[in-house]
Short mmCIF file of C-alpha atoms in Angstrom, two decimals:
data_model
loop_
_atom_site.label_atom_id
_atom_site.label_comp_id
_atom_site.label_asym_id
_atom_site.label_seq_id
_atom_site.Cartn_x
_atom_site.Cartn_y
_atom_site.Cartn_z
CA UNK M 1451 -62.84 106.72 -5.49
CA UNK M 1452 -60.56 109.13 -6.97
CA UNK M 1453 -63.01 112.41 -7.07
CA UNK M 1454 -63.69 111.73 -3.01
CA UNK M 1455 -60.23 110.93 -2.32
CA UNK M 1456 -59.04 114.16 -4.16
CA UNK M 1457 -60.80 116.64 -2.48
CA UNK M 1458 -59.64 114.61 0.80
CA UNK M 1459 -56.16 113.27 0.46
CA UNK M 1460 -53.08 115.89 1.60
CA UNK M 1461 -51.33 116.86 -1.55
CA UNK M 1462 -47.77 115.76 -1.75
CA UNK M 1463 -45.81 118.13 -4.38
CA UNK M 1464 -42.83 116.57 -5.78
CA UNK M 1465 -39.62 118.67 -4.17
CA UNK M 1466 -36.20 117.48 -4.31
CA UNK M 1467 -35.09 115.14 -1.72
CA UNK M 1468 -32.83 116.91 0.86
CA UNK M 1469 -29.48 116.95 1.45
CA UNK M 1470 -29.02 114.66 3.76
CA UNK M 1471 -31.21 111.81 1.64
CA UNK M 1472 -28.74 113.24 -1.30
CA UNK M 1473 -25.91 112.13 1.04
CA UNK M 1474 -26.74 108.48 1.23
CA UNK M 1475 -28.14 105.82 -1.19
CA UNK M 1476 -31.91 105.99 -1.24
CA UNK M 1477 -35.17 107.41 0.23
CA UNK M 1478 -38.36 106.85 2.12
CA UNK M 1479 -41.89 108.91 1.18
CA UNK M 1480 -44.66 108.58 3.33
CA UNK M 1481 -47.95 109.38 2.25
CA UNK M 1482 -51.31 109.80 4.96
CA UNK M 1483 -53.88 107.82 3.67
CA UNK M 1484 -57.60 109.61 3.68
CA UNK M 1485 -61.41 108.72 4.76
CA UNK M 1486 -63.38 106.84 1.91
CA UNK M 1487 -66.86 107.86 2.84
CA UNK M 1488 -70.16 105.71 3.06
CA UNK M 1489 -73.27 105.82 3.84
CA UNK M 1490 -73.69 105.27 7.41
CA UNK M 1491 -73.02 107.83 9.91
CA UNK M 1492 -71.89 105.54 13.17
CA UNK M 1493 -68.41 106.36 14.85
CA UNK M 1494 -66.40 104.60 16.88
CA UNK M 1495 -66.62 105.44 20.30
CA UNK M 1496 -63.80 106.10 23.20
CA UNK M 1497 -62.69 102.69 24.40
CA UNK M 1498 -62.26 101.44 19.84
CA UNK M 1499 -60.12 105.20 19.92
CA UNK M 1500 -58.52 104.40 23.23
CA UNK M 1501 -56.95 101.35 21.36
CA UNK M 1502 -55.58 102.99 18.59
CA UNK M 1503 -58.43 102.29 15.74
CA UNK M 1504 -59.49 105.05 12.99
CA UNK M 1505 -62.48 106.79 14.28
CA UNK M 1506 -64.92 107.56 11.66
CA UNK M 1507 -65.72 110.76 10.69
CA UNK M 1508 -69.15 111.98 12.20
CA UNK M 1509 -71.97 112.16 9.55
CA UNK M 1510 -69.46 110.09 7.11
CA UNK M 1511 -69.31 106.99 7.87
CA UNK M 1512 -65.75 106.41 6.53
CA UNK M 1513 -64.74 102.66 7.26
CA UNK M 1514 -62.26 102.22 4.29
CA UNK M 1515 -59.58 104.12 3.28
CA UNK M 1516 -57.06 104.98 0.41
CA UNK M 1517 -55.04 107.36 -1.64
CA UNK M 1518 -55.81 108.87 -4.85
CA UNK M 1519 -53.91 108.20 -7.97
CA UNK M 1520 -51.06 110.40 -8.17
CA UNK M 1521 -47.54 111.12 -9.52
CA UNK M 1522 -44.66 110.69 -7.09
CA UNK M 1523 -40.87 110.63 -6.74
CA UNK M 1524 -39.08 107.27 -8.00
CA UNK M 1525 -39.44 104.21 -6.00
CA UNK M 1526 -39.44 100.44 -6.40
CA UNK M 1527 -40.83 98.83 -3.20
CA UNK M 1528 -44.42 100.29 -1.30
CA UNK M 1529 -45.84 99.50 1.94
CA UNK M 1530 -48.13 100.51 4.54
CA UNK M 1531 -47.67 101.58 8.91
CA UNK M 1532 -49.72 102.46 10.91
CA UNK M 1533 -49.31 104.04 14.90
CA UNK M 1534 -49.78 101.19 17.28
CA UNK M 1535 -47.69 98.10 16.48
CA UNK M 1536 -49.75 95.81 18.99
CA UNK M 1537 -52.60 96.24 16.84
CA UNK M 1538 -53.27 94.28 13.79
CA UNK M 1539 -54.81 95.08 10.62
CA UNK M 1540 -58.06 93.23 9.45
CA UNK M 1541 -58.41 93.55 6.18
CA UNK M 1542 -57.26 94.27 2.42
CA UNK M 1543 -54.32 96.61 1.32
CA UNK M 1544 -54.18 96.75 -2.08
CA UNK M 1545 -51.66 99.08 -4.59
CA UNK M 1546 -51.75 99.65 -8.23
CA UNK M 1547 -48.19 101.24 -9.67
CA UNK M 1548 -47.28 103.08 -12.84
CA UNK M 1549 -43.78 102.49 -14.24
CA UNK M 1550 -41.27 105.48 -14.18
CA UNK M 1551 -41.23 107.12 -17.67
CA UNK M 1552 -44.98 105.35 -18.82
CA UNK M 1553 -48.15 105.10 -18.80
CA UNK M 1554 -48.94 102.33 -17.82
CA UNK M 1555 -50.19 101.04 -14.23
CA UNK M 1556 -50.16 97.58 -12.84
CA UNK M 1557 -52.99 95.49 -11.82
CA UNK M 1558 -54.23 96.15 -8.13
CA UNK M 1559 -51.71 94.23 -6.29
CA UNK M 1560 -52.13 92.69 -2.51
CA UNK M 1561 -49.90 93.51 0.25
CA UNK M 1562 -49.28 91.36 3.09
CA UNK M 1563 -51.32 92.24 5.96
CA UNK M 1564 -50.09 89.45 8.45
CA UNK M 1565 -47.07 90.75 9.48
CA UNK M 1566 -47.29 91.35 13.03
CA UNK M 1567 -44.85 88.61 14.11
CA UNK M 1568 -42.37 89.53 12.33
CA UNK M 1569 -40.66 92.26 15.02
CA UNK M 1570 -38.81 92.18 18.14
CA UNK M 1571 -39.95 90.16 21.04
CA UNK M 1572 -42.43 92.16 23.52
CA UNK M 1573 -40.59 93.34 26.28
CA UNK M 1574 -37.51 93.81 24.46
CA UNK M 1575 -35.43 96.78 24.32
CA UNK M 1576 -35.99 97.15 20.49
CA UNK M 1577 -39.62 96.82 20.87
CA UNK M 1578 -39.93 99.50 23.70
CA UNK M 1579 -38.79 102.59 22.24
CA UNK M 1580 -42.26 104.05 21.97
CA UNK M 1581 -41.30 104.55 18.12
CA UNK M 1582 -42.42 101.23 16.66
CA UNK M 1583 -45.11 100.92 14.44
CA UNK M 1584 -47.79 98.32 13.01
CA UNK M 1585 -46.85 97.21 8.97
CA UNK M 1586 -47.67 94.86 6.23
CA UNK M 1587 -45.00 93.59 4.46
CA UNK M 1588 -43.54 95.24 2.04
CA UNK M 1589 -43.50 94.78 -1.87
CA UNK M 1590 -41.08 95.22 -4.56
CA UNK M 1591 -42.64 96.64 -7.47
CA UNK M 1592 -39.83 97.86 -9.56
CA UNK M 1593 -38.99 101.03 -10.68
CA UNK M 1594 -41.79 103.46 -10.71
CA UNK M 1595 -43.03 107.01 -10.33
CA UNK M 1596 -47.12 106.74 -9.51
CA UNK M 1597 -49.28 105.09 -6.99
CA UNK M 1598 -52.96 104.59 -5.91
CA UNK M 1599 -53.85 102.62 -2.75
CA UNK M 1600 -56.80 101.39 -1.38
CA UNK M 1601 -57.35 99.57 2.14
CA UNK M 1602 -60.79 97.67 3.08
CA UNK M 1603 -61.70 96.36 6.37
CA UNK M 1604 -62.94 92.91 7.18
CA UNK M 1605 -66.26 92.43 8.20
CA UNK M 1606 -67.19 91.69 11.45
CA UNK M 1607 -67.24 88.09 12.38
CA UNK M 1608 -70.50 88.24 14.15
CA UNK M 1609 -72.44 89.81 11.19
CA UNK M 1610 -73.58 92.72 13.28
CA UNK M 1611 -71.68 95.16 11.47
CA UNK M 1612 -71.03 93.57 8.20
CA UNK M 1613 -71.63 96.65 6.22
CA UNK M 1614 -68.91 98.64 7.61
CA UNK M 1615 -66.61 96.07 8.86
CA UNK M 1616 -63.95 95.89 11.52
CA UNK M 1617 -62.31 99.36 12.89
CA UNK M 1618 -58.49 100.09 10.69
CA UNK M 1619 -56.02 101.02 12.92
CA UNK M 1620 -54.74 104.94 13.15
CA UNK M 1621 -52.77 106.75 11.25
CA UNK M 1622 -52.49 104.78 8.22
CA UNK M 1623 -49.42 105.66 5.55
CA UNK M 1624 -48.46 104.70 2.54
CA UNK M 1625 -44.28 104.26 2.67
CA UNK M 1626 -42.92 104.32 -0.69
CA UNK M 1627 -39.21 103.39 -0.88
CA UNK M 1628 -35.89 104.29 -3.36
CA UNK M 1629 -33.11 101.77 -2.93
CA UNK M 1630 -30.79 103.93 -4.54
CA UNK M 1631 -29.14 104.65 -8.00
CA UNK M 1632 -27.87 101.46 -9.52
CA UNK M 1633 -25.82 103.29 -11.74
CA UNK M 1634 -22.42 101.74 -13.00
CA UNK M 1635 -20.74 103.90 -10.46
CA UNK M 1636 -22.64 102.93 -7.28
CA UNK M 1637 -22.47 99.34 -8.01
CA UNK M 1638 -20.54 97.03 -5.93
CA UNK M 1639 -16.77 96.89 -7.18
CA UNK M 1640 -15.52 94.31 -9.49
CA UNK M 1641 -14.17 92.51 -6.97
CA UNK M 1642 -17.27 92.20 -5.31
CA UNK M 1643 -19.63 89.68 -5.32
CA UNK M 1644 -22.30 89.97 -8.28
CA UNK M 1645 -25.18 87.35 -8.96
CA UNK M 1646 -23.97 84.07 -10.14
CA UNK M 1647 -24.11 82.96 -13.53
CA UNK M 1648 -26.48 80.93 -14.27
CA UNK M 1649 -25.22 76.70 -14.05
CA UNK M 1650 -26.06 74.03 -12.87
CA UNK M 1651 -25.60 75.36 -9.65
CA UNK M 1652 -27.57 78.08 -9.43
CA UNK M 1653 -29.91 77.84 -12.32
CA UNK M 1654 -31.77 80.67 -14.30
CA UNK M 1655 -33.50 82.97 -12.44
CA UNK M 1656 -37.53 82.54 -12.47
CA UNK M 1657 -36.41 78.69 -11.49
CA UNK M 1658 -38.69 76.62 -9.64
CA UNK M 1659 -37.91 73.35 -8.47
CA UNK M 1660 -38.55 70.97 -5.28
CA UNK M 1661 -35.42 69.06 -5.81
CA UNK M 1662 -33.17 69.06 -2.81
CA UNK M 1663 -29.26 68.37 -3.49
CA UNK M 1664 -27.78 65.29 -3.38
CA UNK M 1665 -25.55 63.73 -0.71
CA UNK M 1666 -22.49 64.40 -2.86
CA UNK M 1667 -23.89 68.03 -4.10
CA UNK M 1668 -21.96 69.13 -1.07
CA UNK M 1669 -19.65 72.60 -2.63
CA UNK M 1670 -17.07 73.08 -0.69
CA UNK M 1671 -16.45 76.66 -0.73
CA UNK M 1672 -14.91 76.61 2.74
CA UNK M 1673 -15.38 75.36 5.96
CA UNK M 1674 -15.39 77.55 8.66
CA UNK M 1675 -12.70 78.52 11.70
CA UNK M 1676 -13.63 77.84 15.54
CA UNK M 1677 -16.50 79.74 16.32
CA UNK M 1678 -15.72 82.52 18.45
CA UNK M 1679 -16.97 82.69 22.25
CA UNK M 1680 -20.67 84.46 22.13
CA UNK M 1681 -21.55 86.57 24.17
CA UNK M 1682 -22.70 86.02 27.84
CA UNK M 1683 -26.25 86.16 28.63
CA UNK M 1684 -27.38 89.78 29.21
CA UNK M 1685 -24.20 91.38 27.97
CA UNK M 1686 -24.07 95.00 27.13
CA UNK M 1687 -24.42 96.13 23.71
CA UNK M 1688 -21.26 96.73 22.38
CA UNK M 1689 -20.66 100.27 21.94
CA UNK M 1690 -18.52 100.43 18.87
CA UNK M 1691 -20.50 101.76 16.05
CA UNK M 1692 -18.16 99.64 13.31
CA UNK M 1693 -20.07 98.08 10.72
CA UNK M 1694 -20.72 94.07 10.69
CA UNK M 1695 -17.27 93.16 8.52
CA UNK M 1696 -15.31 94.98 11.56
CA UNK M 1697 -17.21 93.00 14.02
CA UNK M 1698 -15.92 90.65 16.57
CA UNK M 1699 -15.63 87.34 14.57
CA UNK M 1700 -15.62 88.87 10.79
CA UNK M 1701 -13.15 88.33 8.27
CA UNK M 1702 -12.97 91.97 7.18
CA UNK M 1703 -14.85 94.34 4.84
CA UNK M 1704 -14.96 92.07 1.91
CA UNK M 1705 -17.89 91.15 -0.23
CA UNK M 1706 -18.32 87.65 0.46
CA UNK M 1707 -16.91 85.51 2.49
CA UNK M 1708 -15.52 81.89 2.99
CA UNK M 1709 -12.57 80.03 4.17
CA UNK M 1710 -11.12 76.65 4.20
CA UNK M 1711 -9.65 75.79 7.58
CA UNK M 1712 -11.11 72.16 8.11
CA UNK M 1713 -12.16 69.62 5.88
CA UNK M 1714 -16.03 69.13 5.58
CA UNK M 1715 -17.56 67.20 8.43
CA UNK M 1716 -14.73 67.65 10.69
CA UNK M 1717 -15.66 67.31 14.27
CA UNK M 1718 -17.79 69.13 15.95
CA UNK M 1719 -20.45 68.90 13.18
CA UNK M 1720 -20.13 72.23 10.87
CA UNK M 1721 -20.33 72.80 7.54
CA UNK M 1722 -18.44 74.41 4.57
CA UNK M 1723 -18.86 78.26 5.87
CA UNK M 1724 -20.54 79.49 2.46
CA UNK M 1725 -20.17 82.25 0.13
CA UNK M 1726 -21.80 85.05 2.21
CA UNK M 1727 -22.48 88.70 0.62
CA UNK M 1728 -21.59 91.42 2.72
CA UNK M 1729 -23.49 94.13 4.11
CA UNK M 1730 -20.92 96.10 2.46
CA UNK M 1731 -21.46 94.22 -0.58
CA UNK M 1732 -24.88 94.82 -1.17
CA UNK M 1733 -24.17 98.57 -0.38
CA UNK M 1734 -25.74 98.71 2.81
CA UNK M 1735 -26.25 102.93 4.28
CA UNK M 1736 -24.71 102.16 8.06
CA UNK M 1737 -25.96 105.62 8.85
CA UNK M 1738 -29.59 104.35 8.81
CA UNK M 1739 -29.22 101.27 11.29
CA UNK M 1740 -28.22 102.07 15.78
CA UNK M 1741 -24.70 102.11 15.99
CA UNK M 1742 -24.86 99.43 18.40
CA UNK M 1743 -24.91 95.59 17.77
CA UNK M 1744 -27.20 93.13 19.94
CA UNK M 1745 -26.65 89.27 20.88
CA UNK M 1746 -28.07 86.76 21.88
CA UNK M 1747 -26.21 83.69 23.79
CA UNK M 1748 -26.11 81.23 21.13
CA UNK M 1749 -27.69 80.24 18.59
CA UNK M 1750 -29.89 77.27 19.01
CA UNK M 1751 -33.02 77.31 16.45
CA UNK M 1752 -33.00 78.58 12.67
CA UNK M 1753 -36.34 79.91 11.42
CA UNK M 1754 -36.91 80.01 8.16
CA UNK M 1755 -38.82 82.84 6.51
CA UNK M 1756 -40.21 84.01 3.19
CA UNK M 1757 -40.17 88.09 2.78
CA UNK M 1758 -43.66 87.92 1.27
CA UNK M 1759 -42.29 91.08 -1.17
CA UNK M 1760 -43.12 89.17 -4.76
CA UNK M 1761 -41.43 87.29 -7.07
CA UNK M 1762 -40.69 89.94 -10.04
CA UNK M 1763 -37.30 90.80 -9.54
CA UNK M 1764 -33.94 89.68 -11.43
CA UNK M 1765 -31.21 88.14 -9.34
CA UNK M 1766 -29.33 91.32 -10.28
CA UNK M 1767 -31.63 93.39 -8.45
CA UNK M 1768 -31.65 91.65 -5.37
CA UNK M 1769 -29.37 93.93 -3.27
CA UNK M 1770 -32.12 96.61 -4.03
CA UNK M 1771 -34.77 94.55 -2.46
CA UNK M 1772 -32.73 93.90 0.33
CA UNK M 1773 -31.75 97.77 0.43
CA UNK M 1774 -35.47 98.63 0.38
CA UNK M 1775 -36.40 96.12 2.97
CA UNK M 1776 -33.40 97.72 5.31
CA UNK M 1777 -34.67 101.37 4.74
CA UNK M 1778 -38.35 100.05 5.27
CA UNK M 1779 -37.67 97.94 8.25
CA UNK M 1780 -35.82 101.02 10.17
CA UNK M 1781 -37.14 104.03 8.33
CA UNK M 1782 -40.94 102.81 8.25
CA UNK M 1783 -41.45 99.98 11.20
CA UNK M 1784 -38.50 102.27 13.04
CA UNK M 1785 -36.42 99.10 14.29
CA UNK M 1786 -32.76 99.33 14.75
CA UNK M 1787 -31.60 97.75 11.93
CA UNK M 1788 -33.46 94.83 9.13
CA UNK M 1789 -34.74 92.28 10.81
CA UNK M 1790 -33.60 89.06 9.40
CA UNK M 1791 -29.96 88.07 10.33
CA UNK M 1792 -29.72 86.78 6.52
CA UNK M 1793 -31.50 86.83 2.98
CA UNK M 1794 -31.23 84.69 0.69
CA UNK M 1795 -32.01 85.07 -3.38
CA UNK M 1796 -33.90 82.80 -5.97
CA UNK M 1797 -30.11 82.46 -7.59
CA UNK M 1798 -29.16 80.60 -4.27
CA UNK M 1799 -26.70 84.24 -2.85
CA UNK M 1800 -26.38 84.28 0.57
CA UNK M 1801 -26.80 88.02 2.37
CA UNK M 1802 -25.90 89.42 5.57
CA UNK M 1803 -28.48 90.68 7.43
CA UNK M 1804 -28.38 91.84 10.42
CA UNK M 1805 -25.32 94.03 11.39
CA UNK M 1806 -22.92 92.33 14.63
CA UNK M 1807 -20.84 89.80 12.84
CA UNK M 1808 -21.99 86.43 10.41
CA UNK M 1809 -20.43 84.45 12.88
CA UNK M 1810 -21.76 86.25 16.26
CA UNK M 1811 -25.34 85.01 17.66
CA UNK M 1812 -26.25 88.16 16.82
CA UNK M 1813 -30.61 89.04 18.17
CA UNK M 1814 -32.93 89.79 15.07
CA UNK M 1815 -36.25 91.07 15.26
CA UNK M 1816 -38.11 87.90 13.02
CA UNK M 1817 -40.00 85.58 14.92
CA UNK M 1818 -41.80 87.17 17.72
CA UNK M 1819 -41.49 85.56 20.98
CA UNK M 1820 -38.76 83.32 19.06
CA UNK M 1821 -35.49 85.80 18.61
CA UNK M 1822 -33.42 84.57 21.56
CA UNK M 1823 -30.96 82.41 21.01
CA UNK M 1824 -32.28 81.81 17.28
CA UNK M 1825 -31.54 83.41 13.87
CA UNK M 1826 -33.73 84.61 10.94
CA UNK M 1827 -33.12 83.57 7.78
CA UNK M 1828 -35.04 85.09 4.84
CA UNK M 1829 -35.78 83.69 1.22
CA UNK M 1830 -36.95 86.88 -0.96
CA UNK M 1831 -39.88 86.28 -2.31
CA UNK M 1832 -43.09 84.83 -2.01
CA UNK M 1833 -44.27 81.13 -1.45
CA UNK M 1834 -47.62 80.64 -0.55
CA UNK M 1835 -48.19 78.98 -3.96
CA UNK M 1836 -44.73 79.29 -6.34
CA UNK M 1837 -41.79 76.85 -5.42
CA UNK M 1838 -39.07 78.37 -4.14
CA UNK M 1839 -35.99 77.59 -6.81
CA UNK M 1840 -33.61 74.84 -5.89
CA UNK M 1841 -30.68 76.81 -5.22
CA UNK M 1842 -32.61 78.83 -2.94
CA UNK M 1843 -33.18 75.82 -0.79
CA UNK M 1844 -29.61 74.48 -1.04
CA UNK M 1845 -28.46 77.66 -0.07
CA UNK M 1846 -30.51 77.75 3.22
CA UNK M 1847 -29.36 73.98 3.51
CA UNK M 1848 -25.88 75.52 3.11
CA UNK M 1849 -25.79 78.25 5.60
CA UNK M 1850 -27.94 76.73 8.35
CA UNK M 1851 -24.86 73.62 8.37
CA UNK M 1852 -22.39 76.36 8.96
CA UNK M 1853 -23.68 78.75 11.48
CA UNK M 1854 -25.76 76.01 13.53
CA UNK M 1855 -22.95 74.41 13.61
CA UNK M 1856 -20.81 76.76 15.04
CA UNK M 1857 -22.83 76.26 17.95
CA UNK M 1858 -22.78 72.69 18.32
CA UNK M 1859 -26.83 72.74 16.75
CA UNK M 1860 -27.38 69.78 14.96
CA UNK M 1861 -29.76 70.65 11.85
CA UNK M 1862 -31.81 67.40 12.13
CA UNK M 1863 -32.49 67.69 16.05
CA UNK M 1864 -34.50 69.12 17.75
CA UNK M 1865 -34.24 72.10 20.82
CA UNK M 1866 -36.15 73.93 23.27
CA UNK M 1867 -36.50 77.50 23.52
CA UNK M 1868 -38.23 79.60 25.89
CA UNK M 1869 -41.67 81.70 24.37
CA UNK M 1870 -41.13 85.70 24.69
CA UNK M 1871 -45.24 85.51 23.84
CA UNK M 1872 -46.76 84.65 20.89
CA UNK M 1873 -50.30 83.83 19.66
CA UNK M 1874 -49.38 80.11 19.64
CA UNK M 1875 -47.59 79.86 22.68
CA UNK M 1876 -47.33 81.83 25.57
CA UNK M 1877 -44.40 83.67 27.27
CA UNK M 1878 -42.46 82.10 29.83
CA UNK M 1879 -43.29 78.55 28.53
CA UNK M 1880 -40.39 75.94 27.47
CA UNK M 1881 -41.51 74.91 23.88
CA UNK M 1882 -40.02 71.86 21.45
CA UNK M 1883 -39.29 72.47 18.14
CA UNK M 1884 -37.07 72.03 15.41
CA UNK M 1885 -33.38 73.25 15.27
CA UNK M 1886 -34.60 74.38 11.27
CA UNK M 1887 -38.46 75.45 11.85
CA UNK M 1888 -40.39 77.41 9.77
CA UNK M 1889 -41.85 80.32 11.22
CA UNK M 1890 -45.25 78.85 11.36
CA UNK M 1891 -43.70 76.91 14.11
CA UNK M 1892 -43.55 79.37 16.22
CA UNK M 1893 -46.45 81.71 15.42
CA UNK M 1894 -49.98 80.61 13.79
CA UNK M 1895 -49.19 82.25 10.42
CA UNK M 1896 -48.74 81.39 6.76
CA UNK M 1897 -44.88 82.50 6.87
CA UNK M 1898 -42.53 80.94 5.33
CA UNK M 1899 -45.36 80.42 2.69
CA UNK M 1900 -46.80 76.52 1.87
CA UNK M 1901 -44.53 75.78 -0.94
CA UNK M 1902 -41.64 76.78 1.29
CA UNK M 1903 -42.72 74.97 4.52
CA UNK M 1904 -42.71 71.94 2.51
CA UNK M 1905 -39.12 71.78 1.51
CA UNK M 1906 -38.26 72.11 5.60
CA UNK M 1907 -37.82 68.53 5.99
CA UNK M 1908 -35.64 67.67 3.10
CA UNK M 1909 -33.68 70.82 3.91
CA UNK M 1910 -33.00 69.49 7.48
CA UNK M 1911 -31.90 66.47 6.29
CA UNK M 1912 -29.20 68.08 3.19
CA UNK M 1913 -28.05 70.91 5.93
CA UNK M 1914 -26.88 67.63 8.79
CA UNK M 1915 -25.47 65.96 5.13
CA UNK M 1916 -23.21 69.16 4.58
CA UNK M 1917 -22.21 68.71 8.38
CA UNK M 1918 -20.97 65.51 7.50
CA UNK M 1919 -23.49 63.48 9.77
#
C-alpha cells in the first residue's frame, strides 16, 4: 500500500507550527487521506455523491482508502473526520504509530467508528452551524512523531457488491493532535490538584476491579451549598466569555473543588460535593472553546459514557487526554467546546468538562437526542472488554450523588425525558429511563462499553447511599 499511496497522498512537509499555535498549549494536523486503487472500474453515481459518499475514481476503482507511512510533527492522540456529520462510516479505521525519537511502530490499532451519537442534538444550535463534521473517536497513543492509516469499507449487506463494499463518506482526514508541553513549567501549580497517590482509595493505576464501595465507604470531602436557580427554559446564552471557575455558581478559579456546608444526607437528598479538577486545573486553552456558555433547565438524567480512546495512559497523563479530546472535539468535530460535562480517570479524579459552571445544568453535546436536561459524564478509557477500576466507578457514584442531587434527582429513580431523535427512539416522544443510564439507553450502541454497563446498577444504588437514602 505504501508505493500506491505515495505517488497519491499530498505531501505534508514538517514546518514549524505558527504563531498563534505557539501562543497556546497544543496543536491539531490534519492530513487528506488518498484513493487505494482496485481492480474494478465502477463509480458511484450522482444521488451516492449527492449524499456526501467518496466517489471512486473512474477507471480505478478506489473503494478503500489510507495514508502512507510518514514522519510528522509530535502528537499523542489520532483520529479521523470526515464532511457530512449525518453520515456514518461503515467500516474499519485502523492506525499504526511510531514513538517520537524511535523506531519503532505499534501494531495496527482500531479506532472507533461508532461515534455518531455522541454530538449535539439535531436541530440544535450547536449542531447547525454548517461546520460540523462526521468522526470516530479518538485515540490516545502517546507521544509520537509517525503515522500510517488505513480505512476499509464494509461490504454490502446484500452481497451484491461484496468486493468493493459500502461507499466511505467524503473528505476523509486523518487529525493528529499535541496536548501540549508537559514540561515542569506548564504543569499545573503545586497547589493544584495532581493524580492521587495510590491507597486504598484510589488504587494503582492499570486497576481493575468490579467491587462497588461499601455503605460506609462514603468520603466526605464536602457536601455541597444550595444549588443555585438554573436557568429558565430557552434562556439566552450568557454573553460573558469568563471561563467555567468565574461562572454563575463556581467557587472560583481553583483546581479542585469541595466544600462542607451540610452534613451528608441532609435533606433534600445530595451528596458530599466531590473533589472536582478544574478546567483550569487540567490547563484547559479557553481561546479554543465559544465564549458563550449553554444550559439546559435542570438536570434530570446522568448518562454514563466511556471515551473509547484506550487504556495506555498513566493517571499522570490524564489532563493530556482530556486536553487532546478538547482540541479534537472543537478543532476536528468543530463543536463549541468538549462534549462531556465531566471526565473521569482510572485513579477515580473527577474533571470538569464542559465550560458554564460544575454546579449549572449546563447542555453538552453526548448523547444525541438525550442532552436536554441531562449531563455527560465520561470514564477515559475503554470498556468493551477491561473492567473499569474501582475508583473509577466510585467516583461516578460520587459525583452523580452531588450534582443529581442538586436538582432534587434521585440516583435510584427513574425520569422521563423527551427524544431530540435518535436511532432508538424517535424525536418528540416521552421516553422512561433511568436517572443514571448508560448511553446505550438512549441510543442502540456499545457506549459506555459492556464491562462498564454492568457496574450501572450497583453504581445507582452506592450514588442514592452517598445521598444518604
Amino acid at each position: 500500500m505504501g508505493g500506491d499511496l505515495a505517488a497519491r497522498s499530498p505531501s505534508i512537509g514538517l514546518e514549524a507550527p505558527s504563531a498563534s499555535e505557539r501562543s497556546v498549549p497544543g496543536s491539531t494536523q490534519s492530513l487528506q487521506l488518498a484513493p487505494v486503487p482496485s481492480a474494478s472500474t465502477r463509480s458511484f453515481g450522482p444521488r451516492a455523491r449527492s449524499m456526501g459518499f467518496a466517489a471512486r475514481s473512474p477507471g480505478s476503482g478506489a473503494v478503500a482508502q489510507g495514508l502512507a507511512e510518514r514522519q510528522v510533527r509530535r502528537f499523542s492522540l489520532v483520529g479521523l473526520v470526515w464532511d457530512n456529520p449525518d453520515i456514518e462510516l461503515h467500516g474499519r479505521v485502523q492506525v499504526r504509530t511510531r514513538a517520537t525519537g524511535t523506531t519503532t511502530w505499534s501494531a495496527w490499532q482500531d479506532l472507533d467508528t461508532h461515534n455518531f451519537e455522541h454530538a449535539a442534538d439535531a436541530g440544535s444550535a450547536e449542531r447547525a452551524t454548517g461546520r460540523v463534521r462526521g468522526a470516530t473517536a479518538p485515540l490516545w497513543v502517546g507521544d509520537s512523531d509517525g503515522v500510517e492509516a488505513r480505512v476499509s469499507p464494509e461490504p454490502e449487506a446484500d452481497g451484491h457488491d461484496a468486493e468493493h463494499g459500502t461507499a466511505l463518506p467524503e473528505g476523509l482526514r486523518l487529525e493528529l493532535v499535541d496536548p501540549g508541553d508537559e514540561s515542569p513549567s506548564r504543569q499545573a501549580p503545586a497547589d493544584e490538584p495532581q493524580a492521587a497517590p495510590a491507597t486504598d482509595e484510589h488504587p494503582q493505576e492499570g486497576a481493575r476491579t468490579d467491587e462497588l464501595p461499601d455503605e460506609d465507604a462514603v468520603d466526605p470531602l464536602g457536601a455541597p451549598s444550595a444549588p443555585s436557580a438554573p436557568s429558565a427554559p430557552g434562556a439566552p446564552l450568557a454573553t460573558s466569555p469568563r471561563s467555567a471557575a468565574d461562572a454563575p455558581g463556581s467557587r472560583g478559579a481553583l483546581g479542585a473543588r469541595g466544600s462542607s456546608a451540610a452534613p451528608v444526607g441532609a435533606k433534600p437528598y445530595i451528596g458530599p460535593r466531590p473533589r472536582i479538577i478544574t478546567r483550569k486545573g487540567w490547563r484547559a486553552d479557553e481561546k479554543l472553546r465559544e465564549r458563550e456558555f449553554l444550559y439546559t433547565k435542570t438536570v434530570q438524567a446522568a448518562f454514563v459514557h466511556h471515551t473509547a480512546t484506550g487504556n495506555n495512559y498513566r493517571c499522570s497523563q490524564a489532563p493530556s487526554v482530556i486536553r487532546s479530546i478538547y482540541r479534537y472535539h472543537v478543532k476536528s468535530n468543530r463543536w463549541r467546546d468538549i462534549g462531556y460535562n465531566f471526565v473521569v480517570d482510572k485513579c477515580g479524579n473527577i474533571y470538569e468538562g464542559r465550560a458554564g459552571g460544575v454546579e449549572k445544568p449546563v447542555m453538552g453535546a453526548h448523547t444525541l437526542g438525550f442532552n436536554t436536561n441531562s449531563m455527560g459524564i465520561a470514564v477515559l478509557g475503554t470498556f468493551t472488554k477491561s473492567k473499569p477500576s474501582a475508583a473509577a466507578v466510585r467516583a461516578v457514584a460520587r459525583l452523580t450523588a452531588w450534582k443529581l442531587g442538586l436538582f432534587g434527582a434521585n440516583p435510584w429513580g427513574s425520569t422521563t425525558l423527551t427524544s431530540g431523535g435518535s436511532n432508538k427512539y424517535k424525536k418528540g416522544r416521552k421516553v422512561r429511563l433511568r436517572v443514571i443510564s448508560g448511553h446505550r439507553d438512549g441510543f442502540l450502541t456499545e457506549c459506555p462499553g459492556a464491562a462498564l454497563y454492568r457496574q450501572l446498577n450497583g453504581l445507582r444504588l452506592a450514588s442514592a447511599r452517598y445521598q444518604g437514602r
